[in-house]
């Protein structure tokens, strides 16, 4: 199951990263405090993104697809995603860091989404245990 969820995370991250470049899905918007303003938009009208944000989503997607190849790789992926996204949640809550030092918007709806991703990833990385399937 952990491999399947890693595959799902990979596909969704990849799709979201690509969607961030699609006009109509990502409406142009300005985000206060950003110095990296290329492709600044609101994805689906809800989530602040920019060029770097979209690239990071694509990279997390590719990592998830690669992690799908093994249970150990998937668990490691989820552990890293849990820690990174928990950190991004905290950074998004602080006015001094909610643009990751002007590079990536982490505020608004991104905060609760990052928290949710961190929780799900923490479950699959630290709590969930794969059960060996034994054919009788």
PDB file of C-alpha atoms in Angstrom:
ATOM      1  CA  UNK A   1       0.000   0.000   0.000  1.00  0.00           C
ATOM      2  CA  UNK A   2       2.815   2.457   0.813  1.00  0.00           C
ATOM      3  CA  UNK A   3       4.157   2.068  -2.727  1.00  0.00           C
ATOM      4  CA  UNK A   4       0.727   2.771  -4.211  1.00  0.00           C
ATOM      5  CA  UNK A   5       0.321   5.920  -2.137  1.00  0.00           C
ATOM      6  CA  UNK A   6       3.829   7.065  -3.155  1.00  0.00           C
ATOM      7  CA  UNK A   7       2.786   6.573  -6.783  1.00  0.00           C
ATOM      8  CA  UNK A   8      -0.396   8.550  -6.138  1.00  0.00           C
ATOM      9  CA  UNK A   9       1.560  11.359  -4.432  1.00  0.00           C
ATOM     10  CA  UNK A  10       3.982  11.375  -7.361  1.00  0.00           C
ATOM     11  CA  UNK A  11       1.242  11.601  -9.961  1.00  0.00           C
ATOM     12  CA  UNK A  12      -0.635  14.325  -8.074  1.00  0.00           C
ATOM     13  CA  UNK A  13       2.490  16.397  -7.379  1.00  0.00           C
ATOM     14  CA  UNK A  14       3.511  16.089 -11.038  1.00  0.00           C
ATOM     15  CA  UNK A  15       0.038  17.057 -12.252  1.00  0.00           C
ATOM     16  CA  UNK A  16      -0.173  20.022  -9.854  1.00  0.00           C
ATOM     17  CA  UNK A  17       3.275  21.220 -10.911  1.00  0.00           C
ATOM     18  CA  UNK A  18       2.316  21.104 -14.587  1.00  0.00           C
ATOM     19  CA  UNK A  19      -1.117  22.614 -13.893  1.00  0.00           C
ATOM     20  CA  UNK A  20       0.647  25.613 -12.363  1.00  0.00           C
ATOM     21  CA  UNK A  21       1.788  26.548 -15.874  1.00  0.00           C
ATOM     22  CA  UNK A  22      -1.638  26.140 -17.512  1.00  0.00           C
ATOM     23  CA  UNK A  23      -3.493  29.402 -18.187  1.00  0.00           C
ATOM     24  CA  UNK A  24      -6.973  29.213 -16.731  1.00  0.00           C
ATOM     25  CA  UNK A  25      -5.954  26.727 -14.047  1.00  0.00           C
ATOM     26  CA  UNK A  26      -3.438  29.214 -12.673  1.00  0.00           C
ATOM     27  CA  UNK A  27      -4.732  32.770 -12.821  1.00  0.00           C
ATOM     28  CA  UNK A  28      -2.015  35.449 -12.753  1.00  0.00           C
ATOM     29  CA  UNK A  29      -1.715  37.103  -9.351  1.00  0.00           C
ATOM     30  CA  UNK A  30       0.792  39.111  -7.381  1.00  0.00           C
ATOM     31  CA  UNK A  31       2.070  37.855  -4.055  1.00  0.00           C
ATOM     32  CA  UNK A  32       3.358  40.420  -1.595  1.00  0.00           C
ATOM     33  CA  UNK A  33       6.969  39.969  -0.580  1.00  0.00           C
ATOM     34  CA  UNK A  34       8.044  37.829  -3.547  1.00  0.00           C
ATOM     35  CA  UNK A  35      11.194  38.712  -5.435  1.00  0.00           C
ATOM     36  CA  UNK A  36      10.795  35.663  -7.718  1.00  0.00           C
ATOM     37  CA  UNK A  37       7.643  36.784  -9.536  1.00  0.00           C
ATOM     38  CA  UNK A  38       7.825  34.668 -12.709  1.00  0.00           C
ATOM     39  CA  UNK A  39       4.560  32.753 -13.249  1.00  0.00           C
ATOM     40  CA  UNK A  40       3.042  34.197 -10.049  1.00  0.00           C
ATOM     41  CA  UNK A  41      -0.507  32.894  -9.930  1.00  0.00           C
ATOM     42  CA  UNK A  42      -3.309  31.444  -7.868  1.00  0.00           C
ATOM     43  CA  UNK A  43      -3.612  27.772  -8.764  1.00  0.00           C
ATOM     44  CA  UNK A  44      -7.294  26.830  -9.035  1.00  0.00           C
ATOM     45  CA  UNK A  45      -7.999  30.287  -7.625  1.00  0.00           C
ATOM     46  CA  UNK A  46      -6.883  29.088  -4.177  1.00  0.00           C
ATOM     47  CA  UNK A  47      -3.183  28.319  -3.885  1.00  0.00           C
ATOM     48  CA  UNK A  48      -0.409  30.869  -4.418  1.00  0.00           C
ATOM     49  CA  UNK A  49       2.297  29.546  -6.743  1.00  0.00           C
ATOM     50  CA  UNK A  50       5.131  30.798  -8.901  1.00  0.00           C
ATOM     51  CA  UNK A  51       7.735  29.298 -11.227  1.00  0.00           C
ATOM     52  CA  UNK A  52       9.878  27.846  -8.426  1.00  0.00           C
ATOM     53  CA  UNK A  53       6.832  26.503  -6.585  1.00  0.00           C
ATOM     54  CA  UNK A  54       5.695  24.670  -9.725  1.00  0.00           C
ATOM     55  CA  UNK A  55       9.177  23.254 -10.318  1.00  0.00           C
ATOM     56  CA  UNK A  56       9.338  22.003  -6.721  1.00  0.00           C
ATOM     57  CA  UNK A  57       5.980  20.254  -7.182  1.00  0.00           C
ATOM     58  CA  UNK A  58       7.269  18.590 -10.344  1.00  0.00           C
ATOM     59  CA  UNK A  59      10.443  17.454  -8.557  1.00  0.00           C
ATOM     60  CA  UNK A  60       8.436  16.013  -5.636  1.00  0.00           C
ATOM     61  CA  UNK A  61       6.275  14.257  -8.219  1.00  0.00           C
ATOM     62  CA  UNK A  62       9.246  12.705  -9.984  1.00  0.00           C
ATOM     63  CA  UNK A  63      10.675  11.685  -6.608  1.00  0.00           C
ATOM     64  CA  UNK A  64       7.370  10.004  -5.704  1.00  0.00           C
ATOM     65  CA  UNK A  65       7.356   8.099  -8.993  1.00  0.00           C
ATOM     66  CA  UNK A  66      10.920   6.936  -8.356  1.00  0.00           C
ATOM     67  CA  UNK A  67      10.093   6.015  -4.737  1.00  0.00           C
ATOM     68  CA  UNK A  68       7.264   3.788  -5.964  1.00  0.00           C
ATOM     69  CA  UNK A  69       9.861   1.232  -7.105  1.00  0.00           C
ATOM     70  CA  UNK A  70      10.375  -0.123  -3.575  1.00  0.00           C
ATOM     71  CA  UNK A  71       8.765  -0.190  -0.144  1.00  0.00           C
ATOM     72  CA  UNK A  72      11.943   1.200   1.453  1.00  0.00           C
ATOM     73  CA  UNK A  73      12.150   3.980  -1.107  1.00  0.00           C
ATOM     74  CA  UNK A  74       8.490   4.849  -0.536  1.00  0.00           C
ATOM     75  CA  UNK A  75       8.909   4.961   3.238  1.00  0.00           C
ATOM     76  CA  UNK A  76      11.994   7.174   2.899  1.00  0.00           C
ATOM     77  CA  UNK A  77      10.098   9.442   0.505  1.00  0.00           C
ATOM     78  CA  UNK A  78       7.214   9.817   2.945  1.00  0.00           C
ATOM     79  CA  UNK A  79       9.541  10.506   5.864  1.00  0.00           C
ATOM     80  CA  UNK A  80      11.269  13.258   3.899  1.00  0.00           C
ATOM     81  CA  UNK A  81       7.965  14.702   2.644  1.00  0.00           C
ATOM     82  CA  UNK A  82       6.594  14.706   6.212  1.00  0.00           C
ATOM     83  CA  UNK A  83       9.572  16.624   7.587  1.00  0.00           C
ATOM     84  CA  UNK A  84       9.875  19.031   4.635  1.00  0.00           C
ATOM     85  CA  UNK A  85       6.176  19.815   4.467  1.00  0.00           C
ATOM     86  CA  UNK A  86       5.903  20.244   8.251  1.00  0.00           C
ATOM     87  CA  UNK A  87       8.740  22.765   7.976  1.00  0.00           C
ATOM     88  CA  UNK A  88       7.011  24.496   5.039  1.00  0.00           C
ATOM     89  CA  UNK A  89       3.815  24.698   7.121  1.00  0.00           C
ATOM     90  CA  UNK A  90       5.662  26.430   9.943  1.00  0.00           C
ATOM     91  CA  UNK A  91       7.467  28.765   7.547  1.00  0.00           C
ATOM     92  CA  UNK A  92       4.132  29.640   5.933  1.00  0.00           C
ATOM     93  CA  UNK A  93       2.673  30.662   9.294  1.00  0.00           C
ATOM     94  CA  UNK A  94       5.445  33.161  10.032  1.00  0.00           C
ATOM     95  CA  UNK A  95       5.196  36.546   8.273  1.00  0.00           C
ATOM     96  CA  UNK A  96       9.007  36.757   8.044  1.00  0.00           C
ATOM     97  CA  UNK A  97       9.276  33.481   6.116  1.00  0.00           C
ATOM     98  CA  UNK A  98       5.911  32.997   4.388  1.00  0.00           C
ATOM     99  CA  UNK A  99       7.546  33.649   1.014  1.00  0.00           C
ATOM    100  CA  UNK A 100      10.596  31.490   1.737  1.00  0.00           C
ATOM    101  CA  UNK A 101      12.788  34.582   1.691  1.00  0.00           C
ATOM    102  CA  UNK A 102      11.093  35.995  -1.412  1.00  0.00           C
ATOM    103  CA  UNK A 103      11.433  32.844  -3.506  1.00  0.00           C
ATOM    104  CA  UNK A 104       8.243  30.777  -3.069  1.00  0.00           C
ATOM    105  CA  UNK A 105       4.813  31.765  -1.726  1.00  0.00           C
ATOM    106  CA  UNK A 106       3.930  29.568   1.270  1.00  0.00           C
ATOM    107  CA  UNK A 107       1.024  31.536   2.725  1.00  0.00           C
ATOM    108  CA  UNK A 108      -2.754  31.426   2.524  1.00  0.00           C
ATOM    109  CA  UNK A 109      -4.323  28.108   1.591  1.00  0.00           C
ATOM    110  CA  UNK A 110      -0.860  26.593   1.098  1.00  0.00           C
ATOM    111  CA  UNK A 111      -0.467  26.441   4.887  1.00  0.00           C
ATOM    112  CA  UNK A 112      -3.321  24.015   5.562  1.00  0.00           C
ATOM    113  CA  UNK A 113      -2.547  22.005   2.417  1.00  0.00           C
ATOM    114  CA  UNK A 114       1.103  21.628   3.429  1.00  0.00           C
ATOM    115  CA  UNK A 115       0.008  20.600   6.942  1.00  0.00           C
ATOM    116  CA  UNK A 116      -2.347  17.971   5.521  1.00  0.00           C
ATOM    117  CA  UNK A 117       0.380  16.601   3.232  1.00  0.00           C
ATOM    118  CA  UNK A 118       2.803  16.451   6.173  1.00  0.00           C
ATOM    119  CA  UNK A 119       0.297  14.512   8.284  1.00  0.00           C
ATOM    120  CA  UNK A 120      -0.505  11.978   5.557  1.00  0.00           C
ATOM    121  CA  UNK A 121       3.176  11.556   4.707  1.00  0.00           C
ATOM    122  CA  UNK A 122       4.058  11.141   8.403  1.00  0.00           C
ATOM    123  CA  UNK A 123       1.493   8.366   8.691  1.00  0.00           C
ATOM    124  CA  UNK A 124       2.946   6.444   5.739  1.00  0.00           C
ATOM    125  CA  UNK A 125       6.541   7.231   6.660  1.00  0.00           C
ATOM    126  CA  UNK A 126       6.483   6.619  10.399  1.00  0.00           C
ATOM    127  CA  UNK A 127       3.262   4.892  11.507  1.00  0.00           C
ATOM    128  CA  UNK A 128       1.922   2.612   8.764  1.00  0.00           C
ATOM    129  CA  UNK A 129       3.508  -0.825   8.627  1.00  0.00           C
ATOM    130  CA  UNK A 130       3.454  -2.933   5.522  1.00  0.00           C
ATOM    131  CA  UNK A 131       2.074  -6.363   6.103  1.00  0.00           C
ATOM    132  CA  UNK A 132       3.695  -9.166   4.203  1.00  0.00           C
ATOM    133  CA  UNK A 133       1.233 -10.995   1.996  1.00  0.00           C
ATOM    134  CA  UNK A 134       1.700 -14.724   2.219  1.00  0.00           C
ATOM    135  CA  UNK A 135       0.110 -16.924  -0.413  1.00  0.00           C
ATOM    136  CA  UNK A 136      -1.261 -20.139   1.052  1.00  0.00           C
TER     137      UNK A 136
END
